[in-house]
XYZ file of C-alpha atoms in Angstrom:
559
model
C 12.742 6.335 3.598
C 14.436 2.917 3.388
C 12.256 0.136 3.347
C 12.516 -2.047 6.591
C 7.428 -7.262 1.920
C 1.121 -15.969 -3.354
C -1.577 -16.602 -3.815
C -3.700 -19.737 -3.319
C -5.706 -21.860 -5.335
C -9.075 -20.390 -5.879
C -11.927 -21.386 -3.263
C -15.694 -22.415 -4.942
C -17.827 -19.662 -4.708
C -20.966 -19.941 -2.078
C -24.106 -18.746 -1.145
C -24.428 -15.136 0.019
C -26.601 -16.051 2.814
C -22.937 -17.130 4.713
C -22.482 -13.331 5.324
C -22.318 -11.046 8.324
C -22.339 -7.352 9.246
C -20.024 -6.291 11.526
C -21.617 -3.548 13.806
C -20.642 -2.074 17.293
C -22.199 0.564 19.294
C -18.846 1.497 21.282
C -17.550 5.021 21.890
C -13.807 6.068 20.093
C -11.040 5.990 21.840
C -7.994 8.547 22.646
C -10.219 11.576 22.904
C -10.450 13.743 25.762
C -12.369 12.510 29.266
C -15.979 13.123 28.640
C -19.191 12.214 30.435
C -20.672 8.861 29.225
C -23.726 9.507 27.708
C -26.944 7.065 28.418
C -26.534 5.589 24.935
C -23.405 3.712 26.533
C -25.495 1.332 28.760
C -28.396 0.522 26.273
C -28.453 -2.930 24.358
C -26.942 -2.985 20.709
C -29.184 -5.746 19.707
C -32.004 -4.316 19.866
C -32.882 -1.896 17.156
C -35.373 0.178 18.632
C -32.510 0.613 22.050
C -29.954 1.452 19.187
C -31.889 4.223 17.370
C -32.665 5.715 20.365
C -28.751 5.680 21.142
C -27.811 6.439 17.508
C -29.452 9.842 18.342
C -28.426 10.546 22.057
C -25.096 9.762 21.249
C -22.525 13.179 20.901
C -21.316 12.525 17.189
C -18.447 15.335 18.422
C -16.781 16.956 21.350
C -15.238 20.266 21.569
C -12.270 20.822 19.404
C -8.989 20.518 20.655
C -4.994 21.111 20.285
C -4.135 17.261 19.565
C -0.422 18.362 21.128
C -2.301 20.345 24.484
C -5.550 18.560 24.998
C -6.130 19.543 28.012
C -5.452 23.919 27.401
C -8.345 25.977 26.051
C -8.324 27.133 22.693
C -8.629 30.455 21.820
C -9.736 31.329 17.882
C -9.781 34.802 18.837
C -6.046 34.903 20.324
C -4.449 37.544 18.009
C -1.237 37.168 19.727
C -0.757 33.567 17.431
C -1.216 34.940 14.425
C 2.670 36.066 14.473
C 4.693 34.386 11.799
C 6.160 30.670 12.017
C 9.382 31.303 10.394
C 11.053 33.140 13.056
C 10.425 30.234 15.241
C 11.697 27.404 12.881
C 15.078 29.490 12.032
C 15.325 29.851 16.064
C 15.589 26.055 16.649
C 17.859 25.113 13.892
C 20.653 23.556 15.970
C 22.441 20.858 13.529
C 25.986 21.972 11.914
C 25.940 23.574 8.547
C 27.038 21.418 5.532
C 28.610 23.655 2.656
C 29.918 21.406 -0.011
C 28.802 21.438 -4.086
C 25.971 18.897 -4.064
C 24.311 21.774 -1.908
C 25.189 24.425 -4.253
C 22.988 22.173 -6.883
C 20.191 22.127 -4.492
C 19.647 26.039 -3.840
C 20.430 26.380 -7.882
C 17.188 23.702 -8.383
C 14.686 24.979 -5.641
C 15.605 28.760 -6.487
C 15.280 28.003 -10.335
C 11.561 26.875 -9.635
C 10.016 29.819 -7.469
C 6.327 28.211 -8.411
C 7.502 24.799 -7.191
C 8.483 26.513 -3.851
C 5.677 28.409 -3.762
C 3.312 25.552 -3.830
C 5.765 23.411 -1.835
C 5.760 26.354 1.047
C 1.485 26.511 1.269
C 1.065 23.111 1.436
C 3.515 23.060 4.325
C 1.751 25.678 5.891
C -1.513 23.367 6.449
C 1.403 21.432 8.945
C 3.904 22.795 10.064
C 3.047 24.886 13.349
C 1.764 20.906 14.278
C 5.554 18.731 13.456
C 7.485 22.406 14.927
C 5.985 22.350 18.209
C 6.254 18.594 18.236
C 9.760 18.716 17.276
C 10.317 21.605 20.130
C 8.087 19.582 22.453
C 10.896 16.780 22.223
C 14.097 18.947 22.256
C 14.692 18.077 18.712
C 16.473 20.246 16.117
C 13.740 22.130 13.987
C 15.505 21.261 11.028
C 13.510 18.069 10.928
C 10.452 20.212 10.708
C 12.138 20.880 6.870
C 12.244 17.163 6.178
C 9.031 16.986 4.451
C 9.734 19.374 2.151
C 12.350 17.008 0.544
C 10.784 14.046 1.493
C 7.240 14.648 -0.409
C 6.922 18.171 -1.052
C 4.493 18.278 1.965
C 2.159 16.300 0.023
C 0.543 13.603 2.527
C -1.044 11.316 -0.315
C 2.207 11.244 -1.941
C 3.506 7.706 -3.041
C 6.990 6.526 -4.145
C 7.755 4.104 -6.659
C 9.183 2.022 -4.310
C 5.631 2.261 -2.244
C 6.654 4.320 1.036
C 3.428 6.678 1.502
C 2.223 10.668 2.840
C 4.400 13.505 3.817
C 7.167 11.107 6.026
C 7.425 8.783 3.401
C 7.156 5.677 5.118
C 7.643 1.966 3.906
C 4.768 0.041 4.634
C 7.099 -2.210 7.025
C 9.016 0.363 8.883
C 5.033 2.105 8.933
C 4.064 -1.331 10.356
C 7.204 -1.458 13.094
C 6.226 1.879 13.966
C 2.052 0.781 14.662
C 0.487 2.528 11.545
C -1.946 0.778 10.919
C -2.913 -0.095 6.840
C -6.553 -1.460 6.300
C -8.992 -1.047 3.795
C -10.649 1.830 5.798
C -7.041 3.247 6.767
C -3.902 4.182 6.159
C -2.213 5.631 9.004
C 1.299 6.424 7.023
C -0.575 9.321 5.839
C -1.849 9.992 8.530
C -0.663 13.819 9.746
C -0.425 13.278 13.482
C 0.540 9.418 13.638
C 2.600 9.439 10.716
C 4.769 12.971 12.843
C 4.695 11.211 15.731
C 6.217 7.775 13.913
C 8.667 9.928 12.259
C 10.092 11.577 14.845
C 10.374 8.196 17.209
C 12.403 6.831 13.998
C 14.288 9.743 13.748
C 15.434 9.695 17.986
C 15.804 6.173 17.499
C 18.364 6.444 15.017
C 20.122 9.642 16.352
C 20.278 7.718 19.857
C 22.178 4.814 17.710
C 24.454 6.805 16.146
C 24.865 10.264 18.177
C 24.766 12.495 15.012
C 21.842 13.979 13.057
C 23.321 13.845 9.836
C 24.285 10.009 10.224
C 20.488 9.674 11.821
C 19.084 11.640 8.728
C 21.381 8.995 6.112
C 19.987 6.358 7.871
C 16.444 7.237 7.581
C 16.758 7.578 3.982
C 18.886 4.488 3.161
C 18.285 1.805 6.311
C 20.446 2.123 9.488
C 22.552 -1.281 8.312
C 23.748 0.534 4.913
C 25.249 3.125 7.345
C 26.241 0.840 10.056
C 28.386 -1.440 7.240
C 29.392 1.920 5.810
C 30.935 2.989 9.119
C 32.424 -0.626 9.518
C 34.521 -0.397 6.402
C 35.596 3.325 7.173
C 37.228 1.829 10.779
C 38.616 -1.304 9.025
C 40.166 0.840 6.517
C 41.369 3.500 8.879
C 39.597 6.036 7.765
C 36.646 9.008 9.647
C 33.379 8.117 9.873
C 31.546 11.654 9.910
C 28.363 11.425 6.953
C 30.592 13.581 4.261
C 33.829 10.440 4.662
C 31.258 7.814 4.166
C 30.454 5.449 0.811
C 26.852 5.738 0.731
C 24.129 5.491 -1.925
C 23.908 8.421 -4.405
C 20.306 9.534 -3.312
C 21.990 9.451 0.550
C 24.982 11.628 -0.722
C 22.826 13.784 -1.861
C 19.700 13.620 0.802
C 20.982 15.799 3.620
C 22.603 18.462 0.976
C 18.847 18.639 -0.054
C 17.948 19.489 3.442
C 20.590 21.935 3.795
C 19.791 23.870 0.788
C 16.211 23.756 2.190
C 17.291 25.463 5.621
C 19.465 27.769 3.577
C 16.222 29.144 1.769
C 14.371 29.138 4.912
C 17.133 31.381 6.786
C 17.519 33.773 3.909
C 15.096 33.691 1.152
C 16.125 37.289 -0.392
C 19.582 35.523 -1.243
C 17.804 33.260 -3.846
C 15.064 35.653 -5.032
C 12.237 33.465 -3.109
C 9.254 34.610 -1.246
C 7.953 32.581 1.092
C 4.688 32.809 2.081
C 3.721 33.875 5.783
C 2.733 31.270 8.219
C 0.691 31.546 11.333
C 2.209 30.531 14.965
C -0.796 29.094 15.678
C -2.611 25.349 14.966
C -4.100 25.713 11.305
C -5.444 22.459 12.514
C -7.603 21.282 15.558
C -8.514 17.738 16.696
C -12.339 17.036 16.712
C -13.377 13.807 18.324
C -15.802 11.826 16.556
C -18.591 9.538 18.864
C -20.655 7.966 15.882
C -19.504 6.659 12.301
C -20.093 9.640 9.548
C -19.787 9.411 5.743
C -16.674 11.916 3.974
C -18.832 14.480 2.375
C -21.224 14.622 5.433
C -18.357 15.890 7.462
C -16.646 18.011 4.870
C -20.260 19.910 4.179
C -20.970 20.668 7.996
C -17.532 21.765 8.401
C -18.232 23.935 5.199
C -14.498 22.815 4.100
C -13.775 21.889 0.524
C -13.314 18.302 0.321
C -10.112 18.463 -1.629
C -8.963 20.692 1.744
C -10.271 18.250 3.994
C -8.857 15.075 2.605
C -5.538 17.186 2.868
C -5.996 16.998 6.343
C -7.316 13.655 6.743
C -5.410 11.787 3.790
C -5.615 8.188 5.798
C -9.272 7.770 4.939
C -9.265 5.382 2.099
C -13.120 5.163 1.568
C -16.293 7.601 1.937
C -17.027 6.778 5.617
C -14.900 7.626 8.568
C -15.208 4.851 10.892
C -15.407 6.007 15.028
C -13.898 2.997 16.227
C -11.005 3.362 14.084
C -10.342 7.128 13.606
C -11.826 8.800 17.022
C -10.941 11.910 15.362
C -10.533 14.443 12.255
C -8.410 17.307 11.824
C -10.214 20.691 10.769
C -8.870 24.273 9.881
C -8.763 26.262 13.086
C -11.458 28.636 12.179
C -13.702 26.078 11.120
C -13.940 23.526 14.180
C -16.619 24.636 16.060
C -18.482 25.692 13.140
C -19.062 21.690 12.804
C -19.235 20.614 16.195
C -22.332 23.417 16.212
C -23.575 22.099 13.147
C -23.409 18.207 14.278
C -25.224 18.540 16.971
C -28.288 20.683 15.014
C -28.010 17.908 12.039
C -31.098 15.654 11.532
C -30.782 12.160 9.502
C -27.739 10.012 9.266
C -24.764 10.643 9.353
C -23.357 7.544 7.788
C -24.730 6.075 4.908
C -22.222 3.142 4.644
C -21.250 0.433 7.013
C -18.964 -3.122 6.807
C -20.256 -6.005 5.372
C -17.786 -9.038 6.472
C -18.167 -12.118 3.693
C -18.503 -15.165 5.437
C -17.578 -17.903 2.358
C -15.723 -17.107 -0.566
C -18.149 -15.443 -3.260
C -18.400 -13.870 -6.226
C -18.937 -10.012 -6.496
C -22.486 -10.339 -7.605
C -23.590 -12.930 -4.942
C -22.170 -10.025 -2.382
C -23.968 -6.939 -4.214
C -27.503 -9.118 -4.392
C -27.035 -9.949 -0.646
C -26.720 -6.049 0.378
C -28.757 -4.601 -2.410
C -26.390 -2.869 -4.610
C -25.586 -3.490 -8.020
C -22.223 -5.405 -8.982
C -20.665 -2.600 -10.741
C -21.209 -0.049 -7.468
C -19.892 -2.914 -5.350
C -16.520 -2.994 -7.444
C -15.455 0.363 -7.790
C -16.365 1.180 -3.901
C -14.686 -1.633 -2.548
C -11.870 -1.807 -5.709
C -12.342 -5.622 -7.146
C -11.153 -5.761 -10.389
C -12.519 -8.543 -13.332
C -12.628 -12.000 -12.502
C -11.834 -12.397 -9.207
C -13.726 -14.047 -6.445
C -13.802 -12.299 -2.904
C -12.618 -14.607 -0.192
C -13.646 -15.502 2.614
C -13.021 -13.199 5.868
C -12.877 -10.061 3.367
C -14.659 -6.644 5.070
C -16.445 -4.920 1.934
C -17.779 -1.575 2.201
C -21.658 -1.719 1.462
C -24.844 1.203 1.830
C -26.279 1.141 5.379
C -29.596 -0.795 5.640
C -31.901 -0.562 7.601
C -31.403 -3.858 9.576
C -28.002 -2.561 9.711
C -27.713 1.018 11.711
C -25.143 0.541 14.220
C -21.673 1.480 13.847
C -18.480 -0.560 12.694
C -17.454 -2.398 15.759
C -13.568 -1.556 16.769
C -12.416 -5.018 15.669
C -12.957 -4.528 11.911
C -11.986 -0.811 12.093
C -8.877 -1.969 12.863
C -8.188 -4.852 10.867
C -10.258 -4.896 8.308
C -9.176 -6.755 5.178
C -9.766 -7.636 1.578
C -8.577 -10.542 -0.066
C -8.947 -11.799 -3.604
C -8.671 -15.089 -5.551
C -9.081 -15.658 -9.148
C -12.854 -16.521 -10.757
C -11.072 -19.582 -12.409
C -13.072 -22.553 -13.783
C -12.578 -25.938 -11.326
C -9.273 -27.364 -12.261
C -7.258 -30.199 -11.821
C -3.283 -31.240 -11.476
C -1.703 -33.084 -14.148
C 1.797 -34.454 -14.510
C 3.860 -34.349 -18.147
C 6.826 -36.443 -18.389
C 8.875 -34.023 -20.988
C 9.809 -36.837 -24.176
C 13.658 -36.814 -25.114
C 14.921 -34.049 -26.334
C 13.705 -31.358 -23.849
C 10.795 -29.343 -24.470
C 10.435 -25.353 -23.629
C 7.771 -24.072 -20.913
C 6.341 -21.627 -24.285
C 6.154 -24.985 -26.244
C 4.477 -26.851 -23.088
C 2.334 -23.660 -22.750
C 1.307 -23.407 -26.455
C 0.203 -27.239 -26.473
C -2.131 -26.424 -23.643
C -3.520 -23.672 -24.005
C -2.005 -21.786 -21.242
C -0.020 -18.610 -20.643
C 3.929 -19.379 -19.814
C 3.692 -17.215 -17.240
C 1.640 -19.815 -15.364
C 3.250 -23.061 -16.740
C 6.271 -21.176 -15.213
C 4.365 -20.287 -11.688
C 3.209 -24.085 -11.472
C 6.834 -25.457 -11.840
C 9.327 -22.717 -10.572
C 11.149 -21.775 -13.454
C 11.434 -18.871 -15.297
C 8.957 -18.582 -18.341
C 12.198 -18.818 -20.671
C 13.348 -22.080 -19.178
C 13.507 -25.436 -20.850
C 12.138 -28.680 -19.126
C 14.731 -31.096 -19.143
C 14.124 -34.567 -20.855
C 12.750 -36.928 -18.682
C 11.738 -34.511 -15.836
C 7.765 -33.840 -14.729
C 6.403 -30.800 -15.536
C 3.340 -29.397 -12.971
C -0.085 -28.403 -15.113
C -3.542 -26.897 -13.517
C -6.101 -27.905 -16.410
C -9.793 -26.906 -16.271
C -11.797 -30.175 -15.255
C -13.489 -30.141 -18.983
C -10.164 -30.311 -20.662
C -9.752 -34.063 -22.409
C -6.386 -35.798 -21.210
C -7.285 -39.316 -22.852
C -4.715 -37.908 -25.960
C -2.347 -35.171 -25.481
C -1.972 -31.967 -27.778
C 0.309 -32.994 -30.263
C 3.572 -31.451 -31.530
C 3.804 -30.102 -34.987
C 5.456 -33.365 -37.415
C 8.594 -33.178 -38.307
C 10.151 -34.225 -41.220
C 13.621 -36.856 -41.866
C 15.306 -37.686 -44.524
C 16.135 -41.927 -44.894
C 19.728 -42.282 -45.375
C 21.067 -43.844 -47.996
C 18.671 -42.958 -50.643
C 20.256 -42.462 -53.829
C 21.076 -39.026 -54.685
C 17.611 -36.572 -56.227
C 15.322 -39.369 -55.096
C 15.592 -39.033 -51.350
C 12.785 -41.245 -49.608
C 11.102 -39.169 -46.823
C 9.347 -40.373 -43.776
C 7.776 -38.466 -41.595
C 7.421 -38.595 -37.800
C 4.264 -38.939 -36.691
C 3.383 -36.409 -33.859
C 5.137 -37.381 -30.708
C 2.632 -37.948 -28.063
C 3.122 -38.082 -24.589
C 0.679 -40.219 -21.923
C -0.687 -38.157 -19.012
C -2.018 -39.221 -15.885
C -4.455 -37.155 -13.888
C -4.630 -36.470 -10.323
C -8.268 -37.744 -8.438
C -8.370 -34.822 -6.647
C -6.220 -31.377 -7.943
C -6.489 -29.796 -4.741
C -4.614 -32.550 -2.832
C -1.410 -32.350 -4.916
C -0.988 -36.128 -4.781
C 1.955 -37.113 -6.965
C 0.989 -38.731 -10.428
C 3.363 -41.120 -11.539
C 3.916 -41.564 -15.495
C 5.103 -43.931 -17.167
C 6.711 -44.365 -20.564
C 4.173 -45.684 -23.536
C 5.091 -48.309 -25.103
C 7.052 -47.692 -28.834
C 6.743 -49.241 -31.942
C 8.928 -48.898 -35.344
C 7.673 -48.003 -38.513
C 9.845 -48.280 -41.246
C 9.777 -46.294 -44.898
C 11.128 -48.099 -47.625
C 12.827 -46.923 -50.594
C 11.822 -48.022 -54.223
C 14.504 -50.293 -54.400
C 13.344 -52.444 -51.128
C 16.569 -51.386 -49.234
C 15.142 -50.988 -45.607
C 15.403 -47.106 -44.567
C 16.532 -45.798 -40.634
C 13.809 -46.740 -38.852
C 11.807 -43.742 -36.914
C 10.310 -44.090 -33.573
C 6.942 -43.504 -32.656
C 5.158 -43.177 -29.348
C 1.910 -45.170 -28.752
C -0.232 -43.570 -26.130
C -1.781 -45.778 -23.970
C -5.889 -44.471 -22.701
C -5.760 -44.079 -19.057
């Protein structure tokens, strides 16, 4: 899918006592109407009142269709066990495209019978769910196909241009489209939001330009590439249909993908394919969650995998699902009630992690003292590479205490951030007047001890750019660096004209050096004004007492 995205000077690090935990004991939302339990009306605050709730609490409620929440499901209905196919080749309704770059496509998928095979039982995991959702809204089931050549079906897939799951979305179209992305989150892979923000696009864009094959270019390439397309077709007199458009190579070639797809769908025999049999029933069902509950906890009273139930649940980014901000998880049909039995008969806790919001900017070891984990655990659970502070605001993921047993309140479910700053010593700003002549941001870099790549960041030039003579280059210097002399240049060397030929005189320049003026305070960014030092001429003399060009040196004056 088409996409539809500095950082700031680094804060001192405080005290971990400026920290909070962000708890909540409120019920999720979007399930089906249940009875409030007595847990609802007790006080939070008190920890006694909120392990007696923690307990009386429903962690689950009876599994449901997420697409007919209010009909009964029957795991014993026999009569749903007929195969999928025949359904999805019933509901193809857009035209057939037969032109080469389709040819290519059925010659690549049928060439790789293992790559459809795999392709095909992934699919199967979610299929029956985007079919009747795509029947549900009068939609051609063609679109079911679209993940196939979107991401294989794979829902943790990721681009290189970033768009993420089985829809492939952006994370700004994902964004326009209310998926939410937190650190707890990801609802682009999400299987029901992520179907139900697909197809939206998808009517959106068909309703814009009245044709599913302009609709599916669109999705893939951004609807103003075929808008302007379509513009220079009617300037130039010319049809506007998807195949008599100018349009990027991956869009000429993104709904001949999907063709060759349906092709192999409607007639696998013809390319010596097998695909596998699919149920015409949920493989999925919806189970509402009531209390916060750690990955593997669920996965083991489900008794599914865990590879096989993050394939269903692919938006959790971290070990604990969080009630306030996913009310539910998806489970294979047969093994729904098999956890909502074996919740309700579990004894201990079913979360063993919970949010720890920073309250000053900190370093990673001040945080892991404060909650009682060690600074390495801290990292890799919460992702915080070398060197970097963790700012202020940031929601780290941190063990349950005991102080701490309530759940994640819905406000940092939802919006729950991280943010980073470099562990930098204090610095301050200085301002370089560059001598005549020019100097290079590598040779400013070099006399500084600095990387260009910042020298460049601090001034707004490309790392091969050269500072002009006279200008003011920007520097952030650590506080300890000495700025009563500046780094000097290497010496060059000059010849003295008019020195008689094989005895040539030779003076050399002393280093050039450069007055600097430092700022009171770095972080205010007050201009520094400096000034020229004042010069002096030293002259070399030949043997003979004739004078030789004189050569200039700089005196630097202390500040």
């Amino acid at each position: 899918m088409a996409p539809a995205e500095t950082a700031s000077a680094a804060e001192p690090a405080a005290s971990a006592a400026s920290t909070q935990v962000a708890t909540s004991t409120s019920g999720a939302a979007g399930a089906p109407a249940a009875a409030a339990s007595d847990a609802e009306a007790m006080d939070a605050d008190d920890d006694d009142d909120t392990d007696t709730a923690a307990k009386s609490a429903p962690a689950v409620l009876p599994p449901y269709d997420p697409l007919q929440p209010e009909a009964k499901v029957n795991l014993d209905n026999s009569a749903a066990r007929s195969d999928l196919w025949h359904r999805v080749r019933d509901g193809f309704a857009i035209p057939d495209l037969d032109n080469a770059e389709v040819k290519v496509w059925e010659q690549w998928y049928s060439s790789r019978p293992d790559y459809v095979g795999r392709m095909t039982a992934r699919g199967s995991k979610y299929l029956f769910h985007i079919t009747q959702e795509v029947e549900r809204r009068h939609m051609p089931t063609e679109l079911a196909l679209l993940p196939f050549t979107e991401s294989a079906f794979n829902p943790q897939a990721m681009s290189v241009a970033k768009a993420s799951g089985m829809w492939q979305f952006v994370s700004a179209t994902g964004k326009d489209f209310d998926l939410k992305q937190n650190i707890f989150r990801d609802d682009r892979r999400d299987v029901l939001s992520s179907t139900r923000a697909a197809l939206d696009y998808l009517q959106r864009l068909h309703d814009m330009f009245g044709d599913w094959r302009l609709a599916l270019a669109a999705y893939n390439c951004g609807q103003g590439t075929v808008q302007r397309a379509i513009a220079r077709n009617l300037k130039a007199g010319l049809p506007t249909d998807y195949e008599s458009l100018s349009l990027p190579v991956e869009t000429r070639q993104y709904v001949p993908k999907l063709q060759a797809v349906k092709n192999i769908v409607m007639h696998p025999d013809a390319y010596g394919l097998t695909l596998p049999p699919v149920g015409n029933h949920p493989y999925f069902l919806s189970v509402p969650i009531e209390r916060d509950i750690d990955v593997d906890t669920a996965a083991k009273l489900a008794n599914v995998p865990i590879d096989e139930f993050r394939m269903l649940n692919p938006q959790l980014d971290k070990p604990v699902i969080l009630a306030a901000g996913t009310p539910q998880v998806l489970l294979p049909y047969d093994n729904a009630d098999d956890f909502v039995r074996a919740v309700k008969s579990h004894q201990g806790a079913l979360a063993t992690w919970t949010a720890y919001v920073v309250g000053k900017t900190m370093r990673p070891a001040d945080a892991a003292k404060a909650v009682g984990m060690s600074e390495a655990e801290l990292r890799e659970v919460n992702h915080i590479p070398a060197r970097m502070l963790v700012k202020s605001g940031s929601t780290l993921l941190v063990p349950r205490s005991a102080q701490h047993i309530a759940d994640v309140s819905v406000a940092v479910a939802d919006s729950a951030a991280m943010a980073l700053a470099p562990d930098l010593p204090p610095t301050r700003r200085v301002n370089m007047r560059i001598a005549k002549g020019g100097e290079t941001v590598a040779a400013v870099a070099k006399r500084w001890h600095v990387s260009p790549t910042e020298v460049a960041t601090w001034n707004h030039v490309k790392p091969t750019a050269k500072f002009a003579a006279g200008s003011t280059a920007v520097l952030f210097l650590p506080r300890s660096t000495s700025l009563a002399r500046a780094p000097a240049h290497p010496a060059p060397t000059k010849a003295v004209a008019n020195a008689p030929a094989g005895k040539a005189v030779v003076a050399k320049a002393p280093a050039a050096k450069t007055r600097v003026a430092q700022t009171p305070n770095a972080r205010s960014g007050a201009h520094v004004a400096v000034s020229k030092a004042p010069r002096r001429t030293v002259v070399a003399h030949k043997a003979a007492g004739t004078p030789a060009k004189p050569v200039s040196k700089t005196k630097v004056a202390q500040p």
